[in-house]
mmCIF file of C-alpha atoms in Angstrom:
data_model
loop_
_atom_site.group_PDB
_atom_site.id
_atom_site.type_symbol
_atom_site.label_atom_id
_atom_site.label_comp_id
_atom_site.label_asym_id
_atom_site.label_seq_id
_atom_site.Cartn_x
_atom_site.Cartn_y
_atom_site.Cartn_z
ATOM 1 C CA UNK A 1 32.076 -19.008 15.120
ATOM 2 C CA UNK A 2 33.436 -16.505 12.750
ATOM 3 C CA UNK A 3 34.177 -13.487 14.049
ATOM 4 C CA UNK A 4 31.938 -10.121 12.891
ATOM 5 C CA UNK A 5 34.358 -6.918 11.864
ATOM 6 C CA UNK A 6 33.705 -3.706 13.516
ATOM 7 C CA UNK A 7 35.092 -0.657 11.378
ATOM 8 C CA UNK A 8 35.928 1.970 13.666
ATOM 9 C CA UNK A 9 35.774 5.085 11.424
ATOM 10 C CA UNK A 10 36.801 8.090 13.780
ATOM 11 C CA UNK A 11 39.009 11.283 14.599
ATOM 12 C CA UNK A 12 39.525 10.891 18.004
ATOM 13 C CA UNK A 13 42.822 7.514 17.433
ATOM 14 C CA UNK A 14 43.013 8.077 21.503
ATOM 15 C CA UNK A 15 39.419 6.385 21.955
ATOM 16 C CA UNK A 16 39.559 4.162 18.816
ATOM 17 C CA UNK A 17 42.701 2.729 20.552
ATOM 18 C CA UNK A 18 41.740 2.281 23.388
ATOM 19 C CA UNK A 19 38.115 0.502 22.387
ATOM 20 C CA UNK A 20 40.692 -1.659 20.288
ATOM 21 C CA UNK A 21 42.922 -2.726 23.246
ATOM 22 C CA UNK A 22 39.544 -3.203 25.255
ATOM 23 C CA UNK A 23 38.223 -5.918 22.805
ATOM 24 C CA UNK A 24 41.240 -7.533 22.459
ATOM 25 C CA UNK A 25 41.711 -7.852 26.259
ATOM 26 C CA UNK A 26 37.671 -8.641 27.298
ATOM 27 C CA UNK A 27 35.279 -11.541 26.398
ATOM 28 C CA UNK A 28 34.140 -9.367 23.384
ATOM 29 C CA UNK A 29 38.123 -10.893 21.690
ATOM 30 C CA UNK A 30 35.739 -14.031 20.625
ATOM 31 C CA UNK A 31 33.090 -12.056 18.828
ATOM 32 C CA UNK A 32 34.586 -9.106 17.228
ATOM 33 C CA UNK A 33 37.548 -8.180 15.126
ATOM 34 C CA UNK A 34 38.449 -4.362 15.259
ATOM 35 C CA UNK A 35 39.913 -2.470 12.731
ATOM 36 C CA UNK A 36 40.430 1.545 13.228
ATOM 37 C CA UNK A 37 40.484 3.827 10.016
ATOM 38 C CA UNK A 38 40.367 7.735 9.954
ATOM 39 C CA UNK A 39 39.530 8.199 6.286
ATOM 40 C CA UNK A 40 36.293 6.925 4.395
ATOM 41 C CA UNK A 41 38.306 5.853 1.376
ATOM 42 C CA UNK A 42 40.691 3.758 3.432
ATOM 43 C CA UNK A 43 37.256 1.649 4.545
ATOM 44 C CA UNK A 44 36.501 2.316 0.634
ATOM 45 C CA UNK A 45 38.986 -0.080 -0.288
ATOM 46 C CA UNK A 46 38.477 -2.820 2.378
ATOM 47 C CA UNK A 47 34.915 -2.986 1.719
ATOM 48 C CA UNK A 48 36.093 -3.644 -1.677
ATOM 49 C CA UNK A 49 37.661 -6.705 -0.210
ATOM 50 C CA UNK A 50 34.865 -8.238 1.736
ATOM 51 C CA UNK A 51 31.443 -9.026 1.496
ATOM 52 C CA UNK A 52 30.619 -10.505 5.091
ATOM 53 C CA UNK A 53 27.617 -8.278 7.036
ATOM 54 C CA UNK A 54 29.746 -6.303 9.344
ATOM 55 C CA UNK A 55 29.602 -2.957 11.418
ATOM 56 C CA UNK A 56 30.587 0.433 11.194
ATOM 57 C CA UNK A 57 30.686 2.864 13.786
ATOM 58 C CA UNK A 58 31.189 6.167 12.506
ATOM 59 C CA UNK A 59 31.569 9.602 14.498
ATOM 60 C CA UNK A 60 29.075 12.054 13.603
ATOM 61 C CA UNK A 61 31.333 14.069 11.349
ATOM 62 C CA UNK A 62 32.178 11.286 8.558
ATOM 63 C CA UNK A 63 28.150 10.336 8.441
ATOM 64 C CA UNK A 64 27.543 12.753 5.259
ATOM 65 C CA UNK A 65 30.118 10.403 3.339
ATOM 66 C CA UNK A 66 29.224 7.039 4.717
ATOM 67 C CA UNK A 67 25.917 7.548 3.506
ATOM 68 C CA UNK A 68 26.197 4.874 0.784
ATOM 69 C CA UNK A 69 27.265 2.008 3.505
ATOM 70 C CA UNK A 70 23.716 2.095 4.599
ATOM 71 C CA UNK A 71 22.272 -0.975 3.125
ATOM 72 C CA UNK A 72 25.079 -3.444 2.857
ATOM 73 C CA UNK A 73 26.407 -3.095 6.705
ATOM 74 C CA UNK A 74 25.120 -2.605 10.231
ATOM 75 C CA UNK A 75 25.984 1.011 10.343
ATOM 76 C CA UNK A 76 25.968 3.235 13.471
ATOM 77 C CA UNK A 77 27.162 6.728 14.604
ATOM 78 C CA UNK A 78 29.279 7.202 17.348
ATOM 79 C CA UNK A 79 27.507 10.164 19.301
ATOM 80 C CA UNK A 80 29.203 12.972 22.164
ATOM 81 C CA UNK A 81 25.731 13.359 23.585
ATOM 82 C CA UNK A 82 23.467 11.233 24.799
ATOM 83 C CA UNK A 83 20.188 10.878 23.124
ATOM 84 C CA UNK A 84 16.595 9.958 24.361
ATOM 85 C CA UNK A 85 15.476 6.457 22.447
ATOM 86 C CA UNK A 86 12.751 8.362 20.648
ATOM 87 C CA UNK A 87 15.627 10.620 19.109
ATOM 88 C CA UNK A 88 17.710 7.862 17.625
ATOM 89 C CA UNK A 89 17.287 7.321 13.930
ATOM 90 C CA UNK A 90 16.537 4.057 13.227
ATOM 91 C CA UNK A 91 18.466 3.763 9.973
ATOM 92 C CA UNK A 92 21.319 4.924 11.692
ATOM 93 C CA UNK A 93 21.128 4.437 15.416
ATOM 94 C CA UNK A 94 23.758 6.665 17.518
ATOM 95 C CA UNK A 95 25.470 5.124 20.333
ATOM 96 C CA UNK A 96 26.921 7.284 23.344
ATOM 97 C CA UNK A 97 30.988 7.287 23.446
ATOM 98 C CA UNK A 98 31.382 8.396 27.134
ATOM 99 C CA UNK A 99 29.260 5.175 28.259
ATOM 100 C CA UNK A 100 31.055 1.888 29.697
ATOM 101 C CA UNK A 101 32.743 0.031 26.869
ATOM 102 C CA UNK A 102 31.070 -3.198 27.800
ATOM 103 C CA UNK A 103 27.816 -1.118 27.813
ATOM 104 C CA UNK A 104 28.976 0.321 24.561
ATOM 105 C CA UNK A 105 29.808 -3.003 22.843
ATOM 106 C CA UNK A 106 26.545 -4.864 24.217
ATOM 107 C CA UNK A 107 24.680 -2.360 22.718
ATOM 108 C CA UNK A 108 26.070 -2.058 19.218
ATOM 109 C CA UNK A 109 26.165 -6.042 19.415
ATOM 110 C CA UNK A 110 21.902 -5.511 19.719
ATOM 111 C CA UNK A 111 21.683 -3.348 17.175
ATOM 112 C CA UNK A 112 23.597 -5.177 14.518
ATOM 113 C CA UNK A 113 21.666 -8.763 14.988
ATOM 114 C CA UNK A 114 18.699 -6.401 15.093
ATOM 115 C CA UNK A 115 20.146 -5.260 11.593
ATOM 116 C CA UNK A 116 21.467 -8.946 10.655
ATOM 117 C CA UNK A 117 18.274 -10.771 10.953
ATOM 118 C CA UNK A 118 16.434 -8.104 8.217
ATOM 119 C CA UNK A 119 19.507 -8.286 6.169
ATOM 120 C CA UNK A 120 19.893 -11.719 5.905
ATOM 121 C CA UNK A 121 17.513 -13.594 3.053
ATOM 122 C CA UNK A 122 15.485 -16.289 4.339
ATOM 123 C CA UNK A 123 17.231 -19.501 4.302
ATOM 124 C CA UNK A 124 16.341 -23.339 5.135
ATOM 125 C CA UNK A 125 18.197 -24.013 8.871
ATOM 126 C CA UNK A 126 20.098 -27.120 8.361
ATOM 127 C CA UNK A 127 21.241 -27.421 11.840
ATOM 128 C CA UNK A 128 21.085 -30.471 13.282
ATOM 129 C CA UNK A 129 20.582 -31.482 16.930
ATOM 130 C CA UNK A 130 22.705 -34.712 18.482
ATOM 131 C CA UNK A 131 21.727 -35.833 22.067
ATOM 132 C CA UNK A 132 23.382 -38.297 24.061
ATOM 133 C CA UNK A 133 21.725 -39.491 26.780
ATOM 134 C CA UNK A 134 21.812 -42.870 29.414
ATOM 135 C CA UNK A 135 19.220 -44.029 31.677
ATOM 136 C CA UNK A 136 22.215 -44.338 34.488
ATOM 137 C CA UNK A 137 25.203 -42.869 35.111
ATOM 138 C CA UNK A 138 28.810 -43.336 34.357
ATOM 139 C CA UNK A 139 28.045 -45.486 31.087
ATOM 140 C CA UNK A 140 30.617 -42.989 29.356
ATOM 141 C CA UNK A 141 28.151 -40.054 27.735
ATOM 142 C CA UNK A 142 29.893 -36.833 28.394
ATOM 143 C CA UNK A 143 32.867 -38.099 27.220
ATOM 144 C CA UNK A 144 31.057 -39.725 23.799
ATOM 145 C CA UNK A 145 29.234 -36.024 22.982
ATOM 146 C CA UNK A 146 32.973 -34.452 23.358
ATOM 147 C CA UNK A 147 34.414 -37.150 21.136
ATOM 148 C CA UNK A 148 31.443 -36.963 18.735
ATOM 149 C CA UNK A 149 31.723 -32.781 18.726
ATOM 150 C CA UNK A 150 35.509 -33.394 18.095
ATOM 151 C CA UNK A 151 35.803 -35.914 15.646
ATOM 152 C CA UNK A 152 33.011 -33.768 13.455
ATOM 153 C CA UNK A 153 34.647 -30.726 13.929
ATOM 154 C CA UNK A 154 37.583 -32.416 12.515
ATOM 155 C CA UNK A 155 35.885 -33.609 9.371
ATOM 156 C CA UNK A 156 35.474 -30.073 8.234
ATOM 157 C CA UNK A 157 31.599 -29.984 10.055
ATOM 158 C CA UNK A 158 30.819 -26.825 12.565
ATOM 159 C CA UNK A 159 30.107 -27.901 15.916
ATOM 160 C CA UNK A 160 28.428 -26.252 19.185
ATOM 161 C CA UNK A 161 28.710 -28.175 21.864
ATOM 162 C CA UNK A 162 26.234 -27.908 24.846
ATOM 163 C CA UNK A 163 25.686 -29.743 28.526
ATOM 164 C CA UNK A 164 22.635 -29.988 30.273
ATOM 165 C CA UNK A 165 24.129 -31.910 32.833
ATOM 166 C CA UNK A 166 24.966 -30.553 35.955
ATOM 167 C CA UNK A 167 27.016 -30.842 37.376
ATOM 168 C CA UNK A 168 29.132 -31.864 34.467
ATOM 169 C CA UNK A 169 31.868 -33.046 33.820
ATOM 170 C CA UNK A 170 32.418 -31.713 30.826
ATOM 171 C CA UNK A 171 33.191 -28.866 32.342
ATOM 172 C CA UNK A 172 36.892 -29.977 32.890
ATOM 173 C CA UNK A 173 37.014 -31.320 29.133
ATOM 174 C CA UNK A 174 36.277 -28.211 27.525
ATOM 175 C CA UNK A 175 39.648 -25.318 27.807
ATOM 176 C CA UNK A 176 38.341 -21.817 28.826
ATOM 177 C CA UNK A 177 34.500 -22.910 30.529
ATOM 178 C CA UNK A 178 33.364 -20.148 32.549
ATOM 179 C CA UNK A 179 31.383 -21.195 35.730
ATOM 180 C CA UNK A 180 29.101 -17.926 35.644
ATOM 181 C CA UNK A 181 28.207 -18.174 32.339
ATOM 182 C CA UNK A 182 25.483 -20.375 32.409
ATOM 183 C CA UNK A 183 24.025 -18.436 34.971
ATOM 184 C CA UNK A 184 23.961 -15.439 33.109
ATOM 185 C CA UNK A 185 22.458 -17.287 30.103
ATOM 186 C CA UNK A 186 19.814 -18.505 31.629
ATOM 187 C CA UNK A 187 18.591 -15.011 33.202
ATOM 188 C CA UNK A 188 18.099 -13.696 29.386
ATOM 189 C CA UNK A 189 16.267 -17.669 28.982
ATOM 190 C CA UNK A 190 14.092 -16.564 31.921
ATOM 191 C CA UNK A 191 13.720 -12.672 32.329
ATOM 192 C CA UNK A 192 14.837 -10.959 28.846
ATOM 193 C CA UNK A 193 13.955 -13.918 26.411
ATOM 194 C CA UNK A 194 13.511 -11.387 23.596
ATOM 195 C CA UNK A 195 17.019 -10.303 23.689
ATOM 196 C CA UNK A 196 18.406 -13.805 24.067
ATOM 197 C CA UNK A 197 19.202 -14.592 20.449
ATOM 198 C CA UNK A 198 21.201 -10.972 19.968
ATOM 199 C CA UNK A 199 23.285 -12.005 23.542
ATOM 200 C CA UNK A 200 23.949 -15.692 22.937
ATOM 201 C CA UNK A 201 27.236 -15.114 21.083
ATOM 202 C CA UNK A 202 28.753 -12.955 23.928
ATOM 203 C CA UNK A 203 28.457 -16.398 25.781
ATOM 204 C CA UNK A 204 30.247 -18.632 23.088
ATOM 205 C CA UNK A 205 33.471 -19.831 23.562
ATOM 206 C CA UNK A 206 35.979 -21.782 21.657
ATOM 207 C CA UNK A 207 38.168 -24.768 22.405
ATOM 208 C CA UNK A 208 40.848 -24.591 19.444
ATOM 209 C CA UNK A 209 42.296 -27.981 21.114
ATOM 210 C CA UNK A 210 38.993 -29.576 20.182
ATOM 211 C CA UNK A 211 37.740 -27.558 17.086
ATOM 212 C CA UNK A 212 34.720 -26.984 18.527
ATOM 213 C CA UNK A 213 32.385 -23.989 19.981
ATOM 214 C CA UNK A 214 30.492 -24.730 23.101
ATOM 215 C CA UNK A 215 28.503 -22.387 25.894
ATOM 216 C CA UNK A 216 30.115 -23.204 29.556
ATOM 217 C CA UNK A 217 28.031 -25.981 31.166
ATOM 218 C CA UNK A 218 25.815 -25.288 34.390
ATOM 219 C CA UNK A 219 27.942 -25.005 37.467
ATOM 220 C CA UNK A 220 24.940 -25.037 39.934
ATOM 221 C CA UNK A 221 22.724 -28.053 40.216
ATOM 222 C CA UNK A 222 19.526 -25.680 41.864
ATOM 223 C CA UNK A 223 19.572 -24.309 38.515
ATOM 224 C CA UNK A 224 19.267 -26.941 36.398
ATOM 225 C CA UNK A 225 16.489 -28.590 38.272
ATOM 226 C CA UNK A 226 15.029 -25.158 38.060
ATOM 227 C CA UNK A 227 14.889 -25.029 33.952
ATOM 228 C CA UNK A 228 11.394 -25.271 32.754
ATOM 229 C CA UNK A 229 10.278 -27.005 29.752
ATOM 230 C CA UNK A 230 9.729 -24.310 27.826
ATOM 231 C CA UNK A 231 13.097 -22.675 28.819
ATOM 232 C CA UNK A 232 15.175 -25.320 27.504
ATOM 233 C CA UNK A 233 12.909 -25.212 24.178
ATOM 234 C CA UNK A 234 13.719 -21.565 24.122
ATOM 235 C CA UNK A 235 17.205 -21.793 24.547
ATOM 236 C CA UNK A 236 17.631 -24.597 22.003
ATOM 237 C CA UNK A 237 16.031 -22.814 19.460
ATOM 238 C CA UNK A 238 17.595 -19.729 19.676
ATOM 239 C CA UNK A 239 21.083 -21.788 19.484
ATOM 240 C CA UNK A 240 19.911 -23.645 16.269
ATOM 241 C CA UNK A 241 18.345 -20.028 14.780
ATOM 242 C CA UNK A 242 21.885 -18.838 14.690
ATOM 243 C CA UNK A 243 22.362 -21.113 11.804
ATOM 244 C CA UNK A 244 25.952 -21.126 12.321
ATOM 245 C CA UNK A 245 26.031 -24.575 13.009
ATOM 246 C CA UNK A 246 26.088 -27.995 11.163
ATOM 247 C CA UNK A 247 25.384 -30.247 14.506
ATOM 248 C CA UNK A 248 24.428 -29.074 18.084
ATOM 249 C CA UNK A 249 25.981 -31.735 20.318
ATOM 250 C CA UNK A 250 23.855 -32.148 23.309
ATOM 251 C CA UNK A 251 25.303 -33.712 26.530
ATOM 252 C CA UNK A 252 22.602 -34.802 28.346
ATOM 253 C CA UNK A 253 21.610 -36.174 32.076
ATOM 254 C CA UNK A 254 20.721 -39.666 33.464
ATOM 255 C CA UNK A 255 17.386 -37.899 34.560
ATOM 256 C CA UNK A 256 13.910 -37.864 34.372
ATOM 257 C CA UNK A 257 14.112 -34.089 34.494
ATOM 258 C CA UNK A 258 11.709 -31.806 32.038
ATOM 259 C CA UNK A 259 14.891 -29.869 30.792
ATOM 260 C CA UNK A 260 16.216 -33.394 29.508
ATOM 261 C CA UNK A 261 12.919 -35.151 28.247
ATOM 262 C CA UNK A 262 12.522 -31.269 26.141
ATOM 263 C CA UNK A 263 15.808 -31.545 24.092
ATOM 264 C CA UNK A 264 15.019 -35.435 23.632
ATOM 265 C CA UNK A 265 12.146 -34.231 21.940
ATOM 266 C CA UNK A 266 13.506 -31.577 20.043
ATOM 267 C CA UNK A 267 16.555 -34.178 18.827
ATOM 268 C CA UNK A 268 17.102 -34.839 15.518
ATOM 269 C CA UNK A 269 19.410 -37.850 16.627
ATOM 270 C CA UNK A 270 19.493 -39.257 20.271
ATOM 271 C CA UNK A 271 22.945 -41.927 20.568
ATOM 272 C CA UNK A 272 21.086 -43.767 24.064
ATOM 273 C CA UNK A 273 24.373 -45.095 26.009
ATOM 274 C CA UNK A 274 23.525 -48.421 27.204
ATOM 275 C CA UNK A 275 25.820 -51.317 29.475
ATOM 276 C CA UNK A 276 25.359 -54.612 29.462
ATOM 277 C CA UNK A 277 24.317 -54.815 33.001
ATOM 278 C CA UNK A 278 20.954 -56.005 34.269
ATOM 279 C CA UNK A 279 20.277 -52.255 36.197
ATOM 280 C CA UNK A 280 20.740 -51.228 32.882
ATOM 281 C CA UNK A 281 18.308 -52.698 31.227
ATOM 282 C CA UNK A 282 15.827 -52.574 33.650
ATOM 283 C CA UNK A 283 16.420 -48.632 34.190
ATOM 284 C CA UNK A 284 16.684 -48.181 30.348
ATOM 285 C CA UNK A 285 13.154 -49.954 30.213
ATOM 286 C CA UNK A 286 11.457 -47.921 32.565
ATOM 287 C CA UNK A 287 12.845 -44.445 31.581
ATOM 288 C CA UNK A 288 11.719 -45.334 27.699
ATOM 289 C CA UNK A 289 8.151 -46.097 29.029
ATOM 290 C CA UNK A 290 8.390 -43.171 31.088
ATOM 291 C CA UNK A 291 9.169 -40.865 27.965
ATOM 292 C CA UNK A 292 7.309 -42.822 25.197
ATOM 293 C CA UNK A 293 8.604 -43.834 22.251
ATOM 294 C CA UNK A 294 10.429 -41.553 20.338
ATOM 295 C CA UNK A 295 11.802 -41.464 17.060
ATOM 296 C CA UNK A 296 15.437 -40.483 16.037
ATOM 297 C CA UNK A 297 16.613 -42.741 19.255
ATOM 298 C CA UNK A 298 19.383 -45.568 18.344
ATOM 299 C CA UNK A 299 20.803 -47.557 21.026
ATOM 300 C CA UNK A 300 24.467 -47.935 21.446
ATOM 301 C CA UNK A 301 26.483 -50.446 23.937
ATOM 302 C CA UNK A 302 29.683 -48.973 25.321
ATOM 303 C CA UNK A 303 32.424 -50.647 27.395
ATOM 304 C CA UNK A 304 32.024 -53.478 24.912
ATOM 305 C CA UNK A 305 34.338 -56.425 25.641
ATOM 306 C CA UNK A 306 33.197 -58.698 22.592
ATOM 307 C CA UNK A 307 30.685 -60.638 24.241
ATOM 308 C CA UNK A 308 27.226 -59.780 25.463
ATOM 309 C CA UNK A 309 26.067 -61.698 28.499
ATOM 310 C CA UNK A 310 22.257 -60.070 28.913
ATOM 311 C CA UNK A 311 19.133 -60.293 27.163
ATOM 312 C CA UNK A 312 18.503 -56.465 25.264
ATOM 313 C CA UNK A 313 15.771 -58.174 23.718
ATOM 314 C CA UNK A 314 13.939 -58.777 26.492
ATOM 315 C CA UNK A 315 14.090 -55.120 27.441
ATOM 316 C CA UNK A 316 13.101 -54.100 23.675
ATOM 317 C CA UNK A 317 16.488 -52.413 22.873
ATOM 318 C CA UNK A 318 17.612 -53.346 19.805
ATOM 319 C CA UNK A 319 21.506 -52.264 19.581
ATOM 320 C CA UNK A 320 22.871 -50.472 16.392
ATOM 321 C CA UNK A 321 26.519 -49.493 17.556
ATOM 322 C CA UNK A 322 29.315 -50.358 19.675
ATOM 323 C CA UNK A 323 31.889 -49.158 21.842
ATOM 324 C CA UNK A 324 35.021 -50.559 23.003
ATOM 325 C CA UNK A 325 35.470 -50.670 26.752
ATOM 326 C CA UNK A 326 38.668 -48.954 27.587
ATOM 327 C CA UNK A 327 40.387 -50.044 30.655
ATOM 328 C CA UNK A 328 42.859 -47.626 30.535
ATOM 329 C CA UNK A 329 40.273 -44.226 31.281
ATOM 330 C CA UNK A 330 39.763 -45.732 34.735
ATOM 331 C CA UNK A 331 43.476 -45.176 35.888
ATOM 332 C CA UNK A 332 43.642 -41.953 34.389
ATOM 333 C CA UNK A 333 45.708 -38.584 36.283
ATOM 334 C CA UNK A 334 45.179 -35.931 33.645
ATOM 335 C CA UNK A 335 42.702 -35.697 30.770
ATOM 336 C CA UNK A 336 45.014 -36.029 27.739
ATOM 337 C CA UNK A 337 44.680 -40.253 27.731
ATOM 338 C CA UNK A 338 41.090 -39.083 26.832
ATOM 339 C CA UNK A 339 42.572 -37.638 23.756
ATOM 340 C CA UNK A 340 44.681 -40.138 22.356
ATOM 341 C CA UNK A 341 44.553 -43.270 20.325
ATOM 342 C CA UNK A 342 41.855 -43.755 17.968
ATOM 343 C CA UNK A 343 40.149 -46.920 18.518
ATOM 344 C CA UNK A 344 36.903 -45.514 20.523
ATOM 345 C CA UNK A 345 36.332 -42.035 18.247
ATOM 346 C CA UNK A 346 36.709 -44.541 15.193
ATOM 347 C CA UNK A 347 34.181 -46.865 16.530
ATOM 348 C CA UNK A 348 31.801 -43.959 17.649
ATOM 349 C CA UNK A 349 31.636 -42.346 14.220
ATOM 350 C CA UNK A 350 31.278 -45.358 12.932
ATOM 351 C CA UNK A 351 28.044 -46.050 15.108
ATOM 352 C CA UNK A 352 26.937 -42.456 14.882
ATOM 353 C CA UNK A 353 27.483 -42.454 10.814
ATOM 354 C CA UNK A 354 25.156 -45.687 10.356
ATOM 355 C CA UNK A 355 22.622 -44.036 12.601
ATOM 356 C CA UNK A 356 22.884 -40.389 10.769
ATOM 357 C CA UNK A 357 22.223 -42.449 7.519
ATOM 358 C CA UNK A 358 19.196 -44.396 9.351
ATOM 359 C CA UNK A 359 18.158 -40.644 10.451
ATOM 360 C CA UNK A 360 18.303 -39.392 7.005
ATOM 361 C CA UNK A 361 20.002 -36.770 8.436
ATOM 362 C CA UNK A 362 23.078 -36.148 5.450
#
């Protein structure tokens, strides 16, 4: 996720300094990219430069000259007293400097999606949402969706990555997860959902290993199992109204659960993991008929050996990819033999390339 530049435009280099240091130190490092000027014609010639949407946060004495910033940037003032809501200009909203820099930050990160979202011109989403989902457990999906996020990213395509599992293992794949995070999403999901799209980014992180973005998964199972519906419907959305992203990559559970049967639904794509094992099939059965039939699902058999011993037919799965079964992942001490050799990405883009095509989703 690109980062968004905040211009600093003030006298006082002791605060600008230190708001600099404080970025670069906090969670706000992912999301925002200082840089600290003390003349208007210095941010003259860097706007010059540019042409991304960014913010500037001027002190109340260079506001006469930055005037003519107004309508291509998220501009604010940077104000020594603190000002009822009714007093703030909405053209130029003023921010209090003596506040908490995280409450500082939060707050100019509201106003400038605010800002964004009218700025912006009206654009067709092309976001696409990839679920990967098994009717029973260890059949290999959490470790598919991080191959399938990494193997994308690596073609050139931008990648979020998001569990629903929990809780997941994924959460030891993915460098830098934070086990409150989730937690913290979902209170915006369920008590400020109108501030949830401005406060999503704060919560996405990067894995530079894997070249992909990805929110922390869900550390608590109560949690999960209490997501409604029309949470996870909210929180998907919001994700995919970002527009930042080519493919969501959705890890999901071997449940019946309504958070898991909601982003099924809302699925462009849905890779269903499937072993050739009688519970399997049976299981695979029932969950379909418990769901109904849905379209966008393709069937794919992993821990392929190169024969097939059971009946899919039988159980109305007809099978459009496969997966090699790799022997060597059940030994494993550390997760880097995840990460190497190429025979099981290979053969999962493959499967998830014929599928996208059957999807019309390029």
């Amino acid at each position: 996720m690109a980062k968004i530049q905040l211009l600093l435009l003030d006298e006082d280099h002791f605060y600008a300094e230190r708001l600099a240091a404080f970025i670069k130190s906090s969670k706000f490092e992912e999301r925002i990219q200082p840089k600290l000027f003390t003349k208007t014609e210095y941010v003259d010639r860097l706007l010059e430069t540019i042409s991304d949407f960014c913010i500037l946060l001027a002190s109340e004495s260079f506001l006469p000259e930055c005037e003519k910033y107004k309508e291509r940037l998220c501009m604010l003032s940077i104000s020594n007293i603190l000002l009822a809501d009714e007093l703030i200009d909405p053209d130029v909203p003023a921010v209090y400097r003596f506040q908490s820099l995280q409450q500082l930050l939060s707050r100019i990160l509201d106003f400038y999606q605010d800002k964004h979202r009218l700025h912006s011109t009206p654009s067709k989403n092309t976001t696409k949402i990839v679920s990967l989902y098994s009717a029973i457990g260890n059949c290999g999906k959490t470790l598919s969706a991080v191959h399938l996020a990494r193997e994308l990213a690596f073609r050139g395509k931008k990648v979020l990555f998001l569990s629903l599992e929990a809780p997941s293992f994924a959460f030891h794949l993915l460098q830098g997860a934070d086990p409150q995070h989730f937690s913290r999403i979902l209170y915006f999901v369920k008590s400020m959902p109108e501030q949830l799209n401005s406060k999503l980014g704060m919560f996405i992180k990067q894995d530079l290993r894997l070249g992909i973005d990805f929110l922390s998964p869900c550390h608590l199972l109560r949690e999960a199992q209490e997501m409604s519906a029309e949470e996870t419907r909210h929180l998907i959305e919001a994700l995919v109204a970002m527009d930042s992203y080519d493919f969501i990559i959705i890890d999901l559970e071997a449940s019946l659960h309504v958070r898991i049967s909601q982003a099924l639904k809302l699925s462009d794509i849905t890779l269903w993991l499937v072993l050739d094992e009688l519970n399997c099939l049976h299981k695979t059965k029932a969950v379909m008929k418990s769901f109904g039939v849905q379209s966008g699902i393709h069937f794919v058999l992993n821990k392929y050996t190169g024969t097939i011993q059971n009946d899919f037919g039988s159980a109305d799965i007809v099978l459009s990819g496969y997966l090699p079964y790799m022997p060597e992942w059940k030994t494993v001490h550390s997760l880097e033999p995840f990460f190497t050799g190429g025979i099981f990405p290979d053969q999962l883009m493959q499967a998830f390339e014929a599928n996208q095509l059957k999807g019309a989703l390029v």
